[in-house]
Amino acid sequence: MPTLKQLTVETLTHLAENGCERMAVDDEARGILRQWMLAARKAPSPRPSQSVARPGPSEEPEMSVEQKLAYLRQRAADWKPARRLGTLRDTMVFAVGNPHARLMLVGEAPGYEEERQGEPFVGPAGQLLTRILAAMGLKRSDVYISNVCKFRPSMGENQGTANRAPNPEELAACSPLIMAEIRAIQPECIVCLGGSSARGLLGTQQGVSALRGQWLECQGVPVRVTYHPSYLLRNEALSARRALWEDMLEVMRRLGMPVSEKQQNYFR
Ligand code: URA
């Protein structure tokens, strides 16, 4: 069970990673932070299993990627910053795929089918994603697939199969987990699927159209932003399919994957 101190450290680490340099605190909070800081100066450094914050270099060899992910999955299941909001449903859906993947794909949040099956991207949008990966010559088990938000956003009692995108508070509450997953996997490249994913990973307010077509960065890892597969399910225009496919071709080139003439010309 994470302590208040661990959660505070994780939240502050996340804010710092997203460019926050100052924040207002009242006298009581300042006093508590000061006590923690003085105690930390005296105490030996914590073991990596006590925090999702970036482990120091000497701690790296102690945990395999699999162990780090197992630990994060356990932490996510009882992730207080998300639970406290009261706007997310109870079932935690973590990630799926290869812990040693070179490519990581990040969506926004699980939907009805993902919550039911306990796996990201298994509903209609996920099936399209699986087909896109196949067109790239990849299987789901070749890549690592996750979401910024680990819980299906709630729409009240009569939600049924309806889904909604996570709001900024929900993305912010969950984003320390995806940041820690990125540090554990250390992929060569990340694809953000949709605007919510880009907001959660890059802290940007810009939409997908403005972010596409360039390499961005998250924790030193190159990031490509593209349309969410569900957007393509709503918009079947060839131009939309081609746009997403061009982003994927760019990802393939970045990873040094061969691109056949047939692949080059899909959706033209
Ligand atoms: N949409 C997402 O963003 N993630 C999923 O896991 C499923 C649908």
PDB file of C-alpha atoms and ligand atoms in Angstrom:
ATOM      1  CA  MET A   1       0.000   0.000   0.000  1.00  0.00           C
ATOM      2  CA  PRO A   2       1.659   3.305  -1.002  1.00  0.00           C
ATOM      3  CA  THR A   3       2.159   5.785   1.795  1.00  0.00           C
ATOM      4  CA  LEU A   4       1.072   9.400   1.610  1.00  0.00           C
ATOM      5  CA  LYS A   5       4.740  10.295   1.313  1.00  0.00           C
ATOM      6  CA  GLN A   6       5.268   7.976  -1.709  1.00  0.00           C
ATOM      7  CA  LEU A   7       2.173   9.355  -3.439  1.00  0.00           C
ATOM      8  CA  THR A   8       3.327  12.905  -2.782  1.00  0.00           C
ATOM      9  CA  VAL A   9       6.777  12.148  -4.182  1.00  0.00           C
ATOM     10  CA  GLU A  10       5.232  10.495  -7.264  1.00  0.00           C
ATOM     11  CA  THR A  11       2.871  13.402  -7.862  1.00  0.00           C
ATOM     12  CA  LEU A  12       5.651  15.984  -7.450  1.00  0.00           C
ATOM     13  CA  THR A  13       7.968  13.943  -9.704  1.00  0.00           C
ATOM     14  CA  HIS A  14       5.277  13.876 -12.355  1.00  0.00           C
ATOM     15  CA  LEU A  15       4.658  17.627 -12.098  1.00  0.00           C
ATOM     16  CA  ALA A  16       8.407  18.307 -12.334  1.00  0.00           C
ATOM     17  CA  GLU A  17       8.691  15.996 -15.366  1.00  0.00           C
ATOM     18  CA  ASN A  18       5.947  18.018 -16.997  1.00  0.00           C
ATOM     19  CA  GLY A  19       7.743  21.307 -16.528  1.00  0.00           C
ATOM     20  CA  CYS A  20       6.268  22.517 -13.229  1.00  0.00           C
ATOM     21  CA  GLU A  21       8.982  24.408 -11.329  1.00  0.00           C
ATOM     22  CA  ARG A  22       6.957  26.185  -8.609  1.00  0.00           C
ATOM     23  CA  MET A  23       3.800  25.586  -6.655  1.00  0.00           C
ATOM     24  CA  ALA A  24       2.018  27.290  -3.785  1.00  0.00           C
ATOM     25  CA  VAL A  25       2.011  25.377  -0.469  1.00  0.00           C
ATOM     26  CA  ASP A  26       0.614  26.481   2.884  1.00  0.00           C
ATOM     27  CA  ASP A  27       2.657  26.576   6.086  1.00  0.00           C
ATOM     28  CA  GLU A  28       1.526  23.147   7.278  1.00  0.00           C
ATOM     29  CA  ALA A  29       2.460  21.447   3.987  1.00  0.00           C
ATOM     30  CA  ARG A  30       5.785  23.297   3.930  1.00  0.00           C
ATOM     31  CA  GLY A  31       6.532  22.006   7.443  1.00  0.00           C
ATOM     32  CA  ILE A  32       5.745  18.403   6.488  1.00  0.00           C
ATOM     33  CA  LEU A  33       7.821  18.586   3.284  1.00  0.00           C
ATOM     34  CA  ARG A  34      10.720  20.035   5.261  1.00  0.00           C
ATOM     35  CA  GLN A  35      10.569  17.181   7.787  1.00  0.00           C
ATOM     36  CA  TRP A  36      10.535  14.606   4.969  1.00  0.00           C
ATOM     37  CA  MET A  37      13.443  16.319   3.269  1.00  0.00           C
ATOM     38  CA  LEU A  38      15.548  16.359   6.450  1.00  0.00           C
ATOM     39  CA  ALA A  39      14.694  12.698   7.167  1.00  0.00           C
ATOM     40  CA  ALA A  40      15.588  11.732   3.578  1.00  0.00           C
ATOM     41  CA  ARG A  41      18.997  13.390   3.906  1.00  0.00           C
ATOM     42  CA  LYS A  42      19.774  11.198   6.912  1.00  0.00           C
ATOM     43  CA  ALA A  43      18.234   7.941   5.633  1.00  0.00           C
ATOM     44  CA  PRO A  44      19.840   5.534   3.111  1.00  0.00           C
ATOM     45  CA  SER A  45      18.343   5.882  -0.385  1.00  0.00           C
ATOM     46  CA  PRO A  46      15.088   3.906  -0.932  1.00  0.00           C
ATOM     47  CA  ARG A  47      15.008   0.640  -2.857  1.00  0.00           C
ATOM     48  CA  PRO A  48      13.404   0.876  -6.303  1.00  0.00           C
ATOM     49  CA  SER A  49      10.474  -1.277  -5.209  1.00  0.00           C
ATOM     50  CA  GLN A  50       9.393   1.518  -2.878  1.00  0.00           C
ATOM     51  CA  SER A  51       8.810   4.115  -5.581  1.00  0.00           C
ATOM     52  CA  VAL A  52       7.810   4.445  -9.224  1.00  0.00           C
ATOM     53  CA  ALA A  53      10.211   7.390  -9.485  1.00  0.00           C
ATOM     54  CA  ARG A  54      13.175   6.855 -11.809  1.00  0.00           C
ATOM     55  CA  PRO A  55      15.584   4.466 -10.037  1.00  0.00           C
ATOM     56  CA  GLY A  56      19.167   5.600  -9.687  1.00  0.00           C
ATOM     57  CA  PRO A  57      21.767   3.909 -11.911  1.00  0.00           C
ATOM     58  CA  SER A  58      23.076   1.687  -9.105  1.00  0.00           C
ATOM     59  CA  GLU A  59      19.530   0.366  -8.555  1.00  0.00           C
ATOM     60  CA  GLU A  60      18.812  -0.510 -12.210  1.00  0.00           C
ATOM     61  CA  PRO A  61      20.200  -4.076 -12.290  1.00  0.00           C
ATOM     62  CA  GLU A  62      18.169  -5.100  -9.250  1.00  0.00           C
ATOM     63  CA  MET A  63      14.836  -5.379 -11.068  1.00  0.00           C
ATOM     64  CA  SER A  64      14.142  -6.892 -14.470  1.00  0.00           C
ATOM     65  CA  VAL A  65      11.686  -5.139 -16.802  1.00  0.00           C
ATOM     66  CA  GLU A  66       9.173  -7.879 -16.016  1.00  0.00           C
ATOM     67  CA  GLN A  67       9.559  -7.252 -12.284  1.00  0.00           C
ATOM     68  CA  LYS A  68       9.181  -3.504 -12.734  1.00  0.00           C
ATOM     69  CA  LEU A  69       5.997  -4.010 -14.753  1.00  0.00           C
ATOM     70  CA  ALA A  70       4.595  -6.492 -12.240  1.00  0.00           C
ATOM     71  CA  TYR A  71       5.263  -3.955  -9.513  1.00  0.00           C
ATOM     72  CA  LEU A  72       3.617  -1.148 -11.497  1.00  0.00           C
ATOM     73  CA  ARG A  73       0.598  -3.323 -12.281  1.00  0.00           C
ATOM     74  CA  GLN A  74       0.202  -3.943  -8.567  1.00  0.00           C
ATOM     75  CA  ARG A  75       0.528  -0.241  -7.778  1.00  0.00           C
ATOM     76  CA  ALA A  76      -1.942   0.679 -10.518  1.00  0.00           C
ATOM     77  CA  ALA A  77      -4.609  -1.639  -9.102  1.00  0.00           C
ATOM     78  CA  ASP A  78      -4.842   0.537  -6.024  1.00  0.00           C
ATOM     79  CA  TRP A  79      -3.756   3.861  -7.498  1.00  0.00           C
ATOM     80  CA  LYS A  80      -5.056   6.371  -4.992  1.00  0.00           C
ATOM     81  CA  PRO A  81      -4.719   9.550  -7.125  1.00  0.00           C
ATOM     82  CA  ALA A  82      -7.159   7.966  -9.592  1.00  0.00           C
ATOM     83  CA  ARG A  83      -9.475   6.363  -7.026  1.00  0.00           C
ATOM     84  CA  ARG A  84      -9.713   9.603  -5.085  1.00  0.00           C
ATOM     85  CA  LEU A  85     -11.262  11.402  -8.059  1.00  0.00           C
ATOM     86  CA  GLY A  86     -14.393   9.245  -7.862  1.00  0.00           C
ATOM     87  CA  THR A  87     -14.979   9.697 -11.613  1.00  0.00           C
ATOM     88  CA  LEU A  88     -13.278   6.521 -12.814  1.00  0.00           C
ATOM     89  CA  ARG A  89     -14.666   3.001 -12.620  1.00  0.00           C
ATOM     90  CA  ASP A  90     -13.148   0.377 -10.344  1.00  0.00           C
ATOM     91  CA  THR A  91     -11.610  -2.181 -12.714  1.00  0.00           C
ATOM     92  CA  MET A  92      -7.976  -1.481 -13.522  1.00  0.00           C
ATOM     93  CA  VAL A  93      -6.825  -2.374 -17.040  1.00  0.00           C
ATOM     94  CA  PHE A  94      -3.035  -2.327 -17.253  1.00  0.00           C
ATOM     95  CA  ALA A  95      -1.103  -3.092 -20.444  1.00  0.00           C
ATOM     96  CA  VAL A  96      -0.401  -5.937 -22.839  1.00  0.00           C
ATOM     97  CA  GLY A  97       2.460  -7.030 -25.055  1.00  0.00           C
ATOM     98  CA  ASN A  98       6.174  -7.432 -25.070  1.00  0.00           C
ATOM     99  CA  PRO A  99       8.118  -5.913 -22.143  1.00  0.00           C
ATOM    100  CA  HIS A 100      11.155  -5.736 -24.453  1.00  0.00           C
ATOM    101  CA  ALA A 101       9.263  -4.079 -27.311  1.00  0.00           C
ATOM    102  CA  ARG A 102      10.971  -1.467 -29.440  1.00  0.00           C
ATOM    103  CA  LEU A 103       7.596   0.119 -30.151  1.00  0.00           C
ATOM    104  CA  MET A 104       5.093   1.255 -27.524  1.00  0.00           C
ATOM    105  CA  LEU A 105       1.548   2.360 -28.394  1.00  0.00           C
ATOM    106  CA  VAL A 106      -0.370   4.462 -25.907  1.00  0.00           C
ATOM    107  CA  GLY A 107      -4.117   5.063 -25.987  1.00  0.00           C
ATOM    108  CA  GLU A 108      -6.363   7.123 -23.745  1.00  0.00           C
ATOM    109  CA  ALA A 109      -8.356   4.793 -21.457  1.00  0.00           C
ATOM    110  CA  PRO A 110     -10.060   1.399 -21.529  1.00  0.00           C
ATOM    111  CA  GLY A 111     -13.593   1.223 -22.895  1.00  0.00           C
ATOM    112  CA  TYR A 112     -16.434  -1.219 -22.242  1.00  0.00           C
ATOM    113  CA  GLU A 113     -14.819  -4.227 -23.949  1.00  0.00           C
ATOM    114  CA  GLU A 114     -11.358  -3.550 -22.483  1.00  0.00           C
ATOM    115  CA  GLU A 115     -12.831  -3.354 -18.990  1.00  0.00           C
ATOM    116  CA  ARG A 116     -14.733  -6.598 -19.581  1.00  0.00           C
ATOM    117  CA  GLN A 117     -11.687  -8.489 -20.877  1.00  0.00           C
ATOM    118  CA  GLY A 118      -9.066  -6.741 -18.728  1.00  0.00           C
ATOM    119  CA  GLU A 119      -6.890  -5.920 -21.722  1.00  0.00           C
ATOM    120  CA  PRO A 120      -6.261  -2.669 -23.621  1.00  0.00           C
ATOM    121  CA  PHE A 121      -7.455  -2.274 -27.204  1.00  0.00           C
ATOM    122  CA  VAL A 122      -9.582  -5.393 -27.630  1.00  0.00           C
ATOM    123  CA  GLY A 123     -12.864  -3.667 -28.632  1.00  0.00           C
ATOM    124  CA  PRO A 124     -13.665  -2.371 -32.140  1.00  0.00           C
ATOM    125  CA  ALA A 125     -10.889   0.277 -32.054  1.00  0.00           C
ATOM    126  CA  GLY A 126      -8.472  -2.334 -30.742  1.00  0.00           C
ATOM    127  CA  GLN A 127      -9.347  -4.768 -33.516  1.00  0.00           C
ATOM    128  CA  LEU A 128      -8.587  -2.030 -36.032  1.00  0.00           C
ATOM    129  CA  LEU A 129      -5.301  -1.344 -34.237  1.00  0.00           C
ATOM    130  CA  THR A 130      -4.420  -5.042 -34.501  1.00  0.00           C
ATOM    131  CA  ARG A 131      -5.068  -4.850 -38.277  1.00  0.00           C
ATOM    132  CA  ILE A 132      -2.911  -1.722 -38.579  1.00  0.00           C
ATOM    133  CA  LEU A 133      -0.089  -3.518 -36.753  1.00  0.00           C
ATOM    134  CA  ALA A 134      -0.505  -6.520 -39.078  1.00  0.00           C
ATOM    135  CA  ALA A 135      -0.217  -4.193 -42.088  1.00  0.00           C
ATOM    136  CA  MET A 136       3.088  -3.021 -40.584  1.00  0.00           C
ATOM    137  CA  GLY A 137       4.186  -6.654 -40.304  1.00  0.00           C
ATOM    138  CA  LEU A 138       3.783  -6.715 -36.513  1.00  0.00           C
ATOM    139  CA  LYS A 139       1.817  -8.821 -34.059  1.00  0.00           C
ATOM    140  CA  ARG A 140       0.350  -7.495 -30.831  1.00  0.00           C
ATOM    141  CA  SER A 141       2.930  -9.593 -29.010  1.00  0.00           C
ATOM    142  CA  ASP A 142       5.752  -7.703 -30.783  1.00  0.00           C
ATOM    143  CA  VAL A 143       4.771  -4.355 -29.277  1.00  0.00           C
ATOM    144  CA  TYR A 144       3.739  -2.958 -25.895  1.00  0.00           C
ATOM    145  CA  ILE A 145       0.210  -1.523 -25.746  1.00  0.00           C
ATOM    146  CA  SER A 146      -0.974   0.612 -22.860  1.00  0.00           C
ATOM    147  CA  ASN A 147      -3.198   3.556 -21.927  1.00  0.00           C
ATOM    148  CA  VAL A 148      -2.525   6.790 -20.071  1.00  0.00           C
ATOM    149  CA  CYS A 149      -5.614   6.264 -17.921  1.00  0.00           C
ATOM    150  CA  LYS A 150      -5.887   2.779 -16.435  1.00  0.00           C
ATOM    151  CA  PHE A 151      -9.597   2.918 -15.579  1.00  0.00           C
ATOM    152  CA  ARG A 152     -12.680   3.323 -17.741  1.00  0.00           C
ATOM    153  CA  PRO A 153     -14.074   6.825 -17.230  1.00  0.00           C
ATOM    154  CA  SER A 154     -17.432   6.634 -15.500  1.00  0.00           C
ATOM    155  CA  MET A 155     -20.660   8.004 -16.926  1.00  0.00           C
ATOM    156  CA  GLY A 156     -22.884   7.149 -13.963  1.00  0.00           C
ATOM    157  CA  GLU A 157     -25.188   4.273 -13.182  1.00  0.00           C
ATOM    158  CA  ASN A 158     -26.726   3.648 -16.588  1.00  0.00           C
ATOM    159  CA  GLN A 159     -23.484   3.744 -18.542  1.00  0.00           C
ATOM    160  CA  GLY A 160     -24.042   0.446 -20.332  1.00  0.00           C
ATOM    161  CA  THR A 161     -21.525   0.102 -23.169  1.00  0.00           C
ATOM    162  CA  ALA A 162     -21.012   3.875 -23.578  1.00  0.00           C
ATOM    163  CA  ASN A 163     -17.502   5.267 -23.201  1.00  0.00           C
ATOM    164  CA  ARG A 164     -16.080   8.740 -22.767  1.00  0.00           C
ATOM    165  CA  ALA A 165     -12.584  10.191 -23.079  1.00  0.00           C
ATOM    166  CA  PRO A 166     -10.706  10.804 -19.820  1.00  0.00           C
ATOM    167  CA  ASN A 167     -10.725  14.430 -18.625  1.00  0.00           C
ATOM    168  CA  PRO A 168      -7.506  16.364 -17.768  1.00  0.00           C
ATOM    169  CA  GLU A 169      -7.725  15.488 -14.044  1.00  0.00           C
ATOM    170  CA  GLU A 170      -8.095  11.780 -14.825  1.00  0.00           C
ATOM    171  CA  LEU A 171      -5.158  11.886 -17.248  1.00  0.00           C
ATOM    172  CA  ALA A 172      -2.980  13.753 -14.741  1.00  0.00           C
ATOM    173  CA  ALA A 173      -3.879  11.368 -11.908  1.00  0.00           C
ATOM    174  CA  CYS A 174      -2.844   8.299 -13.920  1.00  0.00           C
ATOM    175  CA  SER A 175       0.079   9.660 -15.886  1.00  0.00           C
ATOM    176  CA  PRO A 176       2.814   8.806 -13.305  1.00  0.00           C
ATOM    177  CA  LEU A 177       2.048   5.154 -14.115  1.00  0.00           C
ATOM    178  CA  ILE A 178       2.525   5.435 -17.875  1.00  0.00           C
ATOM    179  CA  MET A 179       5.657   7.540 -17.289  1.00  0.00           C
ATOM    180  CA  ALA A 180       7.045   4.742 -15.123  1.00  0.00           C
ATOM    181  CA  GLU A 181       6.091   2.145 -17.763  1.00  0.00           C
ATOM    182  CA  ILE A 182       8.048   4.129 -20.370  1.00  0.00           C
ATOM    183  CA  ARG A 183      11.089   4.191 -18.086  1.00  0.00           C
ATOM    184  CA  ALA A 184      10.768   0.434 -17.515  1.00  0.00           C
ATOM    185  CA  ILE A 185      10.286  -0.539 -21.186  1.00  0.00           C
ATOM    186  CA  GLN A 186      12.640   2.072 -22.659  1.00  0.00           C
ATOM    187  CA  PRO A 187      11.094   1.728 -26.133  1.00  0.00           C
ATOM    188  CA  GLU A 188      12.831   3.155 -29.173  1.00  0.00           C
ATOM    189  CA  CYS A 189       9.653   4.881 -30.227  1.00  0.00           C
ATOM    190  CA  ILE A 190       6.194   5.695 -28.855  1.00  0.00           C
ATOM    191  CA  VAL A 191       2.970   6.228 -30.804  1.00  0.00           C
ATOM    192  CA  CYS A 192       0.333   8.351 -29.077  1.00  0.00           C
ATOM    193  CA  LEU A 193      -3.084   7.249 -30.303  1.00  0.00           C
ATOM    194  CA  GLY A 194      -5.333  10.300 -30.166  1.00  0.00           C
ATOM    195  CA  GLY A 195      -5.353  13.699 -28.521  1.00  0.00           C
ATOM    196  CA  SER A 196      -5.979  12.499 -24.950  1.00  0.00           C
ATOM    197  CA  SER A 197      -2.937  10.259 -25.124  1.00  0.00           C
ATOM    198  CA  ALA A 198      -0.823  13.168 -26.400  1.00  0.00           C
ATOM    199  CA  ARG A 199      -2.149  15.401 -23.604  1.00  0.00           C
ATOM    200  CA  GLY A 200      -1.285  12.780 -20.996  1.00  0.00           C
ATOM    201  CA  LEU A 201       2.199  12.061 -22.316  1.00  0.00           C
ATOM    202  CA  LEU A 202       3.312  15.403 -23.663  1.00  0.00           C
ATOM    203  CA  GLY A 203       1.301  17.787 -21.489  1.00  0.00           C
ATOM    204  CA  THR A 204       0.187  19.604 -24.633  1.00  0.00           C
ATOM    205  CA  GLN A 205      -3.178  21.222 -25.303  1.00  0.00           C
ATOM    206  CA  GLN A 206      -2.799  20.912 -29.073  1.00  0.00           C
ATOM    207  CA  GLY A 207      -4.937  18.553 -31.094  1.00  0.00           C
ATOM    208  CA  VAL A 208      -3.782  15.611 -33.213  1.00  0.00           C
ATOM    209  CA  SER A 209      -3.852  17.542 -36.510  1.00  0.00           C
ATOM    210  CA  ALA A 210      -1.383  20.101 -35.124  1.00  0.00           C
ATOM    211  CA  LEU A 211       0.869  17.456 -33.538  1.00  0.00           C
ATOM    212  CA  ARG A 212       1.046  14.972 -36.433  1.00  0.00           C
ATOM    213  CA  GLY A 213       3.922  14.880 -38.889  1.00  0.00           C
ATOM    214  CA  GLN A 214       6.756  15.616 -36.457  1.00  0.00           C
ATOM    215  CA  TRP A 215       8.884  13.810 -33.928  1.00  0.00           C
ATOM    216  CA  LEU A 216       8.198  14.919 -30.384  1.00  0.00           C
ATOM    217  CA  GLU A 217       9.748  13.561 -27.212  1.00  0.00           C
ATOM    218  CA  CYS A 218       8.683  12.075 -23.899  1.00  0.00           C
ATOM    219  CA  GLN A 219      11.395  11.288 -21.339  1.00  0.00           C
ATOM    220  CA  GLY A 220      13.966  11.195 -24.132  1.00  0.00           C
ATOM    221  CA  VAL A 221      11.940   8.746 -26.269  1.00  0.00           C
ATOM    222  CA  PRO A 222      10.815   9.875 -29.759  1.00  0.00           C
ATOM    223  CA  VAL A 223       7.026  10.207 -29.969  1.00  0.00           C
ATOM    224  CA  ARG A 224       4.751  10.250 -32.996  1.00  0.00           C
ATOM    225  CA  VAL A 225       1.171  11.425 -32.491  1.00  0.00           C
ATOM    226  CA  THR A 226      -1.516  10.004 -34.732  1.00  0.00           C
ATOM    227  CA  TYR A 227      -5.283   9.624 -34.892  1.00  0.00           C
ATOM    228  CA  HIS A 228      -7.004   7.265 -32.511  1.00  0.00           C
ATOM    229  CA  PRO A 229      -8.285   4.156 -34.358  1.00  0.00           C
ATOM    230  CA  SER A 230     -11.814   4.999 -33.138  1.00  0.00           C
ATOM    231  CA  TYR A 231     -11.587   8.214 -35.165  1.00  0.00           C
ATOM    232  CA  LEU A 232     -11.081   6.083 -38.267  1.00  0.00           C
ATOM    233  CA  LEU A 233     -14.105   3.985 -37.319  1.00  0.00           C
ATOM    234  CA  ARG A 234     -16.173   7.190 -37.345  1.00  0.00           C
ATOM    235  CA  ASN A 235     -14.462   8.747 -40.364  1.00  0.00           C
ATOM    236  CA  GLU A 236     -13.905   6.294 -43.190  1.00  0.00           C
ATOM    237  CA  ALA A 237     -12.464   8.884 -45.600  1.00  0.00           C
ATOM    238  CA  LEU A 238      -9.446   7.562 -47.478  1.00  0.00           C
ATOM    239  CA  SER A 239      -7.525  10.721 -46.536  1.00  0.00           C
ATOM    240  CA  ALA A 240      -7.926   9.979 -42.802  1.00  0.00           C
ATOM    241  CA  ARG A 241      -6.739   6.382 -43.258  1.00  0.00           C
ATOM    242  CA  ARG A 242      -3.797   7.543 -45.354  1.00  0.00           C
ATOM    243  CA  ALA A 243      -2.847  10.129 -42.695  1.00  0.00           C
ATOM    244  CA  LEU A 244      -2.668   7.494 -39.952  1.00  0.00           C
ATOM    245  CA  TRP A 245      -0.849   5.118 -42.272  1.00  0.00           C
ATOM    246  CA  GLU A 246       1.739   7.781 -43.160  1.00  0.00           C
ATOM    247  CA  ASP A 247       2.434   8.203 -39.435  1.00  0.00           C
ATOM    248  CA  MET A 248       2.948   4.459 -39.129  1.00  0.00           C
ATOM    249  CA  LEU A 249       5.246   4.383 -42.176  1.00  0.00           C
ATOM    250  CA  GLU A 250       7.329   7.066 -40.475  1.00  0.00           C
ATOM    251  CA  VAL A 251       7.476   4.912 -37.339  1.00  0.00           C
ATOM    252  CA  MET A 252       8.574   1.902 -39.415  1.00  0.00           C
ATOM    253  CA  ARG A 253      11.352   3.960 -41.009  1.00  0.00           C
ATOM    254  CA  ARG A 254      12.448   5.239 -37.609  1.00  0.00           C
ATOM    255  CA  LEU A 255      12.725   1.638 -36.369  1.00  0.00           C
ATOM    256  CA  GLY A 256      14.637   0.599 -39.485  1.00  0.00           C
ATOM    257  CA  MET A 257      11.838  -1.744 -40.597  1.00  0.00           C
ATOM    258  CA  PRO A 258      11.703  -2.504 -44.324  1.00  0.00           C
ATOM    259  CA  VAL A 259       8.814  -0.781 -46.142  1.00  0.00           C
ATOM    260  CA  SER A 260       7.606  -2.606 -49.248  1.00  0.00           C
ATOM    261  CA  GLU A 261       6.209  -0.806 -52.278  1.00  0.00           C
ATOM    262  CA  LYS A 262       2.820  -2.312 -51.446  1.00  0.00           C
ATOM    263  CA  GLN A 263       2.986  -0.913 -47.922  1.00  0.00           C
ATOM    264  CA  GLN A 264       4.198   2.417 -49.248  1.00  0.00           C
ATOM    265  CA  ASN A 265       1.078   2.693 -51.409  1.00  0.00           C
ATOM    266  CA  TYR A 266      -1.676   1.597 -48.997  1.00  0.00           C
ATOM    267  CA  PHE A 267      -4.678   3.991 -48.984  1.00  0.00           C
ATOM    268  CA  ARG A 268      -3.348   6.062 -51.872  1.00  0.00           C
TER     269      ARG A 268
HETATM  270  N1  URA B   1      -9.398   3.250 -26.633  1.00  0.00           N
HETATM  271  C1  URA B   1      -8.261   3.498 -25.943  1.00  0.00           C
HETATM  272  O1  URA B   1      -7.748   4.597 -25.974  1.00  0.00           O
HETATM  273  N2  URA B   1      -7.730   2.502 -25.244  1.00  0.00           N
HETATM  274  C2  URA B   1      -8.246   1.285 -25.212  1.00  0.00           C
HETATM  275  O2  URA B   1      -7.685   0.427 -24.549  1.00  0.00           O
HETATM  276  C3  URA B   1      -9.418   1.051 -25.942  1.00  0.00           C
HETATM  277  C4  URA B   1      -9.979   2.042 -26.646  1.00  0.00           C
END
